[in-house]
Every structure is written in C-alpha cells, then in structure tokens.
JSON list of C-alpha atoms in Angstrom, two decimals:
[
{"chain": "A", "resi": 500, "resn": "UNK", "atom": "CA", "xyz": [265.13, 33.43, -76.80]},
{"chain": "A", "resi": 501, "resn": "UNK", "atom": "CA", "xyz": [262.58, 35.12, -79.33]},
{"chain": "A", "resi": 502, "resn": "UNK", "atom": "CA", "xyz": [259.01, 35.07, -78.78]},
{"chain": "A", "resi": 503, "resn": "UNK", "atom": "CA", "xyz": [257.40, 36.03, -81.95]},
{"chain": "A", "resi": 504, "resn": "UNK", "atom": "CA", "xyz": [253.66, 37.05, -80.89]},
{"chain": "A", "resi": 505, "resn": "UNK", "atom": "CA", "xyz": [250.75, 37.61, -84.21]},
{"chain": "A", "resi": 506, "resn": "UNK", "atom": "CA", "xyz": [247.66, 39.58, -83.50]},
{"chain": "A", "resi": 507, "resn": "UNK", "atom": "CA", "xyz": [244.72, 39.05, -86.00]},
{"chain": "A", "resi": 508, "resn": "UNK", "atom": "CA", "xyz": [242.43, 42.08, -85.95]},
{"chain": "A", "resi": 509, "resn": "UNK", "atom": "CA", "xyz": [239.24, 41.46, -87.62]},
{"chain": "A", "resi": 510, "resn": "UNK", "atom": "CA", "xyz": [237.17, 44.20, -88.87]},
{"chain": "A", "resi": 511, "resn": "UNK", "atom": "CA", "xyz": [233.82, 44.02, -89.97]},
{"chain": "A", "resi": 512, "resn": "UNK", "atom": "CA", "xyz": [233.21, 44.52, -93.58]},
{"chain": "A", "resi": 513, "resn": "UNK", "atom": "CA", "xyz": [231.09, 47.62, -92.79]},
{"chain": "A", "resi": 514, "resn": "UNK", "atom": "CA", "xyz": [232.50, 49.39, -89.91]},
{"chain": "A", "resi": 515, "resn": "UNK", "atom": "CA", "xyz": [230.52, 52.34, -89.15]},
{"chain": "A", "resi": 516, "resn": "UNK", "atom": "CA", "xyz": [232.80, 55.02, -87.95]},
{"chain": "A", "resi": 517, "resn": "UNK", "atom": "CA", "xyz": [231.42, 58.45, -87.50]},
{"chain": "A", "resi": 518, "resn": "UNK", "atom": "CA", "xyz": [234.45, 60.00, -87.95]},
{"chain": "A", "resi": 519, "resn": "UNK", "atom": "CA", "xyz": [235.15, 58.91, -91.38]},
{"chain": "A", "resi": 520, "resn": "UNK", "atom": "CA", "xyz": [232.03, 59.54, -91.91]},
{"chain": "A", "resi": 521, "resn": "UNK", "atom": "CA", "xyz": [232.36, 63.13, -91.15]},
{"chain": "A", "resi": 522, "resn": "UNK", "atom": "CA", "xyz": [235.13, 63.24, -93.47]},
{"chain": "A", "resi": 523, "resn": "UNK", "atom": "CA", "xyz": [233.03, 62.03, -96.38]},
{"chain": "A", "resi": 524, "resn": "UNK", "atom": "CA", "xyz": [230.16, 64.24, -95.85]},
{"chain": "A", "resi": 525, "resn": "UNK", "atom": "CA", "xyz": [232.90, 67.64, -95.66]},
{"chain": "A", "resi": 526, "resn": "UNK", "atom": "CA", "xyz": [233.73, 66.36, -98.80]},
{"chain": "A", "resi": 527, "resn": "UNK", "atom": "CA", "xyz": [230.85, 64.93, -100.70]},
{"chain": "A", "resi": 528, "resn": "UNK", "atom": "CA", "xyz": [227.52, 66.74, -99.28]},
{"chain": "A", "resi": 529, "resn": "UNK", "atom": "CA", "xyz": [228.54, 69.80, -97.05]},
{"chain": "A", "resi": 530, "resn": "UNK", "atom": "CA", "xyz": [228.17, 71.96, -100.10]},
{"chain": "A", "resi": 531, "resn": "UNK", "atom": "CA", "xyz": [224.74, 71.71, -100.38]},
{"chain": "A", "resi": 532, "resn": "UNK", "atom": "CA", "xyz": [223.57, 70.82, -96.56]},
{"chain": "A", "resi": 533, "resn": "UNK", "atom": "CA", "xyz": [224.02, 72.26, -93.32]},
{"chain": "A", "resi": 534, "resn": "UNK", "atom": "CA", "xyz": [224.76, 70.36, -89.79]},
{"chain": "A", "resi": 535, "resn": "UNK", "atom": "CA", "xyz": [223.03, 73.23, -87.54]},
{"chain": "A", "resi": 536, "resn": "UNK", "atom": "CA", "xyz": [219.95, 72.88, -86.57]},
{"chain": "A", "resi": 537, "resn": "UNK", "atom": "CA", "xyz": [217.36, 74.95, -88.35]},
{"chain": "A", "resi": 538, "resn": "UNK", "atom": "CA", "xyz": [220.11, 76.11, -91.13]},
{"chain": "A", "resi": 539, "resn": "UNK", "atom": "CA", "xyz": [218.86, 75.44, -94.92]},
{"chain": "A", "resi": 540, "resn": "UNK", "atom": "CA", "xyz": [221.05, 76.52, -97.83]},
{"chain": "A", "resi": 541, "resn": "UNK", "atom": "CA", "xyz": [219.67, 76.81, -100.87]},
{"chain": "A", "resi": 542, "resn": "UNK", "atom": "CA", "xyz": [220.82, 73.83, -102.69]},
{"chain": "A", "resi": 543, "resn": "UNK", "atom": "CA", "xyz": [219.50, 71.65, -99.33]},
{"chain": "A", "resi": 544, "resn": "UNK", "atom": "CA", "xyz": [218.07, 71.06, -96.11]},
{"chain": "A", "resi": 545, "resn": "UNK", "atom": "CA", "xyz": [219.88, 70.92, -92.42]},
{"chain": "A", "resi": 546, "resn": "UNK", "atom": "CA", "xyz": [220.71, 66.90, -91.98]},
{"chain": "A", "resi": 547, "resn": "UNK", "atom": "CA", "xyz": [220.67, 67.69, -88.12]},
{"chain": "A", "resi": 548, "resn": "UNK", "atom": "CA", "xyz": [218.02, 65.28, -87.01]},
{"chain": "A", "resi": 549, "resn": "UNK", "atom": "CA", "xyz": [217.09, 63.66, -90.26]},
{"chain": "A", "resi": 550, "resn": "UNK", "atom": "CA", "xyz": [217.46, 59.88, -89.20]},
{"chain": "A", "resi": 551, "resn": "UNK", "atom": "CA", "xyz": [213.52, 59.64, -88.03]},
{"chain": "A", "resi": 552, "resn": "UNK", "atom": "CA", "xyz": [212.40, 62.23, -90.18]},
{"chain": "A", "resi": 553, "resn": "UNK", "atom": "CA", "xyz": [209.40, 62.18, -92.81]},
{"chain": "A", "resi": 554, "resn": "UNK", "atom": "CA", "xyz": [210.86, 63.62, -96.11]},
{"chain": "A", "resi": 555, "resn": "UNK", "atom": "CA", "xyz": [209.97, 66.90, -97.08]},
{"chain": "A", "resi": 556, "resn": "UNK", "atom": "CA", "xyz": [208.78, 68.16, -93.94]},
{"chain": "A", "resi": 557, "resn": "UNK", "atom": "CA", "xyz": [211.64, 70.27, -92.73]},
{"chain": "A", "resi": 558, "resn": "UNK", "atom": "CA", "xyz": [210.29, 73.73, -92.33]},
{"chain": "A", "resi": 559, "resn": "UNK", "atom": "CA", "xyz": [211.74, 76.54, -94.16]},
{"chain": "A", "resi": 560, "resn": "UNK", "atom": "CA", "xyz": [213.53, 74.65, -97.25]},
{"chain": "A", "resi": 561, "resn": "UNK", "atom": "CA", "xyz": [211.36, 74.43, -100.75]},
{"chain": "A", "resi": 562, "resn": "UNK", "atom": "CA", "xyz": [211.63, 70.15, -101.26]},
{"chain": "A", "resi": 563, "resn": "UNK", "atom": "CA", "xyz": [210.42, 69.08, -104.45]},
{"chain": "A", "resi": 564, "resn": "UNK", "atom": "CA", "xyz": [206.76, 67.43, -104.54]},
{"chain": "A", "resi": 565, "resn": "UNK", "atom": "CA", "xyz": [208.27, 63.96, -105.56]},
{"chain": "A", "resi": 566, "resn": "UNK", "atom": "CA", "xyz": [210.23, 64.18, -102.16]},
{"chain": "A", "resi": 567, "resn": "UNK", "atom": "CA", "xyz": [207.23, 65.44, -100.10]},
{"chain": "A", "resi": 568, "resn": "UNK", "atom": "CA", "xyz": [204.75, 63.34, -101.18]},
{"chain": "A", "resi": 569, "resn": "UNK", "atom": "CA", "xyz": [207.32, 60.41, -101.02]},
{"chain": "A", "resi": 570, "resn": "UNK", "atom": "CA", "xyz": [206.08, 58.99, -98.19]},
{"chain": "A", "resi": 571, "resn": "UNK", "atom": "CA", "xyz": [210.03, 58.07, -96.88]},
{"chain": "A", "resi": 572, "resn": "UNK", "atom": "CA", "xyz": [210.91, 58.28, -93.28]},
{"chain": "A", "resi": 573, "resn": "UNK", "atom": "CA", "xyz": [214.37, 57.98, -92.87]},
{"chain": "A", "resi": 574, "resn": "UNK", "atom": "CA", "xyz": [215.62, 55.29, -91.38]},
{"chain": "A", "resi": 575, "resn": "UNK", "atom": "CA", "xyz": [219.34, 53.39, -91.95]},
{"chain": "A", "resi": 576, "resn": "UNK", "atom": "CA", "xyz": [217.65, 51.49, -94.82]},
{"chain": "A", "resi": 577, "resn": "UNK", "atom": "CA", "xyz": [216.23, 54.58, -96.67]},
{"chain": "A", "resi": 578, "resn": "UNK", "atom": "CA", "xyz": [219.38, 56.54, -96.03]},
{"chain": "A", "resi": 579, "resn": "UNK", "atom": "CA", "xyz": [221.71, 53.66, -97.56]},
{"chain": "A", "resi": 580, "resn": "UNK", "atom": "CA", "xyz": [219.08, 53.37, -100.88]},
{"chain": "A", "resi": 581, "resn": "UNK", "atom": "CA", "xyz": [219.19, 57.30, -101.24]},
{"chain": "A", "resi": 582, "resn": "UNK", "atom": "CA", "xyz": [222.63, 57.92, -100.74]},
{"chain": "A", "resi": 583, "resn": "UNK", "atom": "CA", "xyz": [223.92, 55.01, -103.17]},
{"chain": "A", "resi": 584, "resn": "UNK", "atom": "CA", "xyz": [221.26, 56.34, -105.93]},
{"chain": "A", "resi": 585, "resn": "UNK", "atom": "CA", "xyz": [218.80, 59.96, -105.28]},
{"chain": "A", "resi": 586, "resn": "UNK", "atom": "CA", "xyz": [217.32, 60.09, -109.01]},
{"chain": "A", "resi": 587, "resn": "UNK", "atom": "CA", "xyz": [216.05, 56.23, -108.60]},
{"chain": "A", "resi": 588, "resn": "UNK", "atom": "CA", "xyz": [214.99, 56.21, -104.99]},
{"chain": "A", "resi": 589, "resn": "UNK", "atom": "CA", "xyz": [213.07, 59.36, -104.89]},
{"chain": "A", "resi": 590, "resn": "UNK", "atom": "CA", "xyz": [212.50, 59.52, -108.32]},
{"chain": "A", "resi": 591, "resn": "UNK", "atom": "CA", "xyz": [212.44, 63.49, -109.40]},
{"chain": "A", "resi": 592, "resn": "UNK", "atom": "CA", "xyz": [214.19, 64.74, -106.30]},
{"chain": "A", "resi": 593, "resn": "UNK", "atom": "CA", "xyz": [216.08, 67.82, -106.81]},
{"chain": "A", "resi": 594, "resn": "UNK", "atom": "CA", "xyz": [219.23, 66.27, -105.42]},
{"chain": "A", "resi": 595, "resn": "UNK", "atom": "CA", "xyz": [221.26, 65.78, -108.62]},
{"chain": "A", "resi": 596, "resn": "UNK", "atom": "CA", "xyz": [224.44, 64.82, -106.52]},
{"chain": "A", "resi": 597, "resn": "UNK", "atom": "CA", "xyz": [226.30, 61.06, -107.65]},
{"chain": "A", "resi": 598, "resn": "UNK", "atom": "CA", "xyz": [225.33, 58.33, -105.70]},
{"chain": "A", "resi": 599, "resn": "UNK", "atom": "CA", "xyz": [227.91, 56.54, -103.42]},
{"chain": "A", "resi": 600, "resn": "UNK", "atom": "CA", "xyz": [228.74, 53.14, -104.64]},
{"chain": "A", "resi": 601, "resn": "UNK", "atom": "CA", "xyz": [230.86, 52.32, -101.34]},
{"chain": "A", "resi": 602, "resn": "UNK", "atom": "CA", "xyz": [228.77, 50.40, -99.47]},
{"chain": "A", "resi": 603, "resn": "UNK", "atom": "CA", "xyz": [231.40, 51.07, -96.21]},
{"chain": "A", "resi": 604, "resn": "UNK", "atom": "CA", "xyz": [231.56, 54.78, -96.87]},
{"chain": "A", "resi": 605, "resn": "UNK", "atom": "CA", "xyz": [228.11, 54.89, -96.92]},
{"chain": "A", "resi": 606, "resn": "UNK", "atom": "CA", "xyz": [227.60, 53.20, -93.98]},
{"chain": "A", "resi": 607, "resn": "UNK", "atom": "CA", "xyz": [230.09, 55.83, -92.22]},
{"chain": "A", "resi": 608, "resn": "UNK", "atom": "CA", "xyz": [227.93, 58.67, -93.77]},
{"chain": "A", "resi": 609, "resn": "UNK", "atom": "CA", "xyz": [225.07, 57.36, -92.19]},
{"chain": "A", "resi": 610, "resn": "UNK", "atom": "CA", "xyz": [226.29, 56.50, -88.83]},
{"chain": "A", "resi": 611, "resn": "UNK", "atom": "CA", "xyz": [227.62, 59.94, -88.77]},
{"chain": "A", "resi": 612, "resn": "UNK", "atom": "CA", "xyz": [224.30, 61.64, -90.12]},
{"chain": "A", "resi": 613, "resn": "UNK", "atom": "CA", "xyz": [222.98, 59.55, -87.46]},
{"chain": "A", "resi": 614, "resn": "UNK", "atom": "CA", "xyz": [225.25, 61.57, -84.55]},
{"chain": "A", "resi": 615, "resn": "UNK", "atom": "CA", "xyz": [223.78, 64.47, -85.54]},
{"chain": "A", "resi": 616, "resn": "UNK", "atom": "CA", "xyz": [221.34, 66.18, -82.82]}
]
C-alpha cells in the first residue's frame, strides 16, 4: 500500500531573514558602508547600530545638512522608505545609490541591518 503524504509550507509574504539580507547588503551597499563599529568610508557611515539612531549624528563621517537636520530616527519604517527611495525620503542626501523596489529584499536588508551591534 502507498501512502502519499502533502506538506503545505506557508511563508509569509515578507519573510525577514537576516541572512539573505546579508547577502543583499555585500552586494548592494557594502561598497559604500562599513559593519564595524566606529568604521566610516568615505562614500558612508558604519550601519553598526543604526536602527535607533538620529540621522546625521554618527561621529566622524561628513552627512549632508539635508540628512542632519532631517529630523529621522531610524526605525523599520524609516529604513523601508529610505532604502526603497534616498533622493525622495531625505531629499538632498548624498546617497545617490538606486532604491530597492523589493519590498521582501528590503525587509531582509533591514532585519539584517537590524542584527547589527
């Protein structure tokens, strides 16, 4: 006799997996940013710690006054309107990099930037 067993896996439509995550930001942002503590490049700040953070106010990288005086502390919301569009959410930012359409692969980024400590 067969027994024939099916196994639905639902995922939800955003899973937020740090690991992807990781993946996307080697490829999409770790040109510009750093993930040690304390570590600016020139093109960007360290994202170590920036879920919480007021914009502009890491020490020792030269932000641009729209992103100091922005006002922004970065939450999951602010990260998530940033990353899909820089230019119109802090609007003459000196990040010039594309936006991310994917909502999912943004959500990765974030849960990953989120890790970060």
């Amino acid at each position: 006799m067969f027994i024939a067993s099916t196994f639905l896996l639902i995922e939800p439509s955003m899973a937020q997996d740090a690991k992807s995550g990781s993946a996307v930001f080697k490829q999409r942002c770790a040109a510009c940013h750093a993930i040690e503590p304390g570590v600016s490049s020139a093109m960007g700040p360290s994202l170590v710690g920036v879920v919480g953070r007021k914009s502009g106010s890491l020490s020792g990288f030269a932000y641009s006054n729209a992103m100091k005086n922005s006002g922004v502390v970065w939450g999951e919301a602010e990260l998530e309107l940033f990353i899909q569009n820089p230019q119109k959410f802090v609007k003459g930012t000196k990040m010039y990099a594309p936006g991310i359409s994917d909502a999912g692969v943004r959500a990765d980024l974030i849960t990953y930037l989120g890790s970060l400590e």
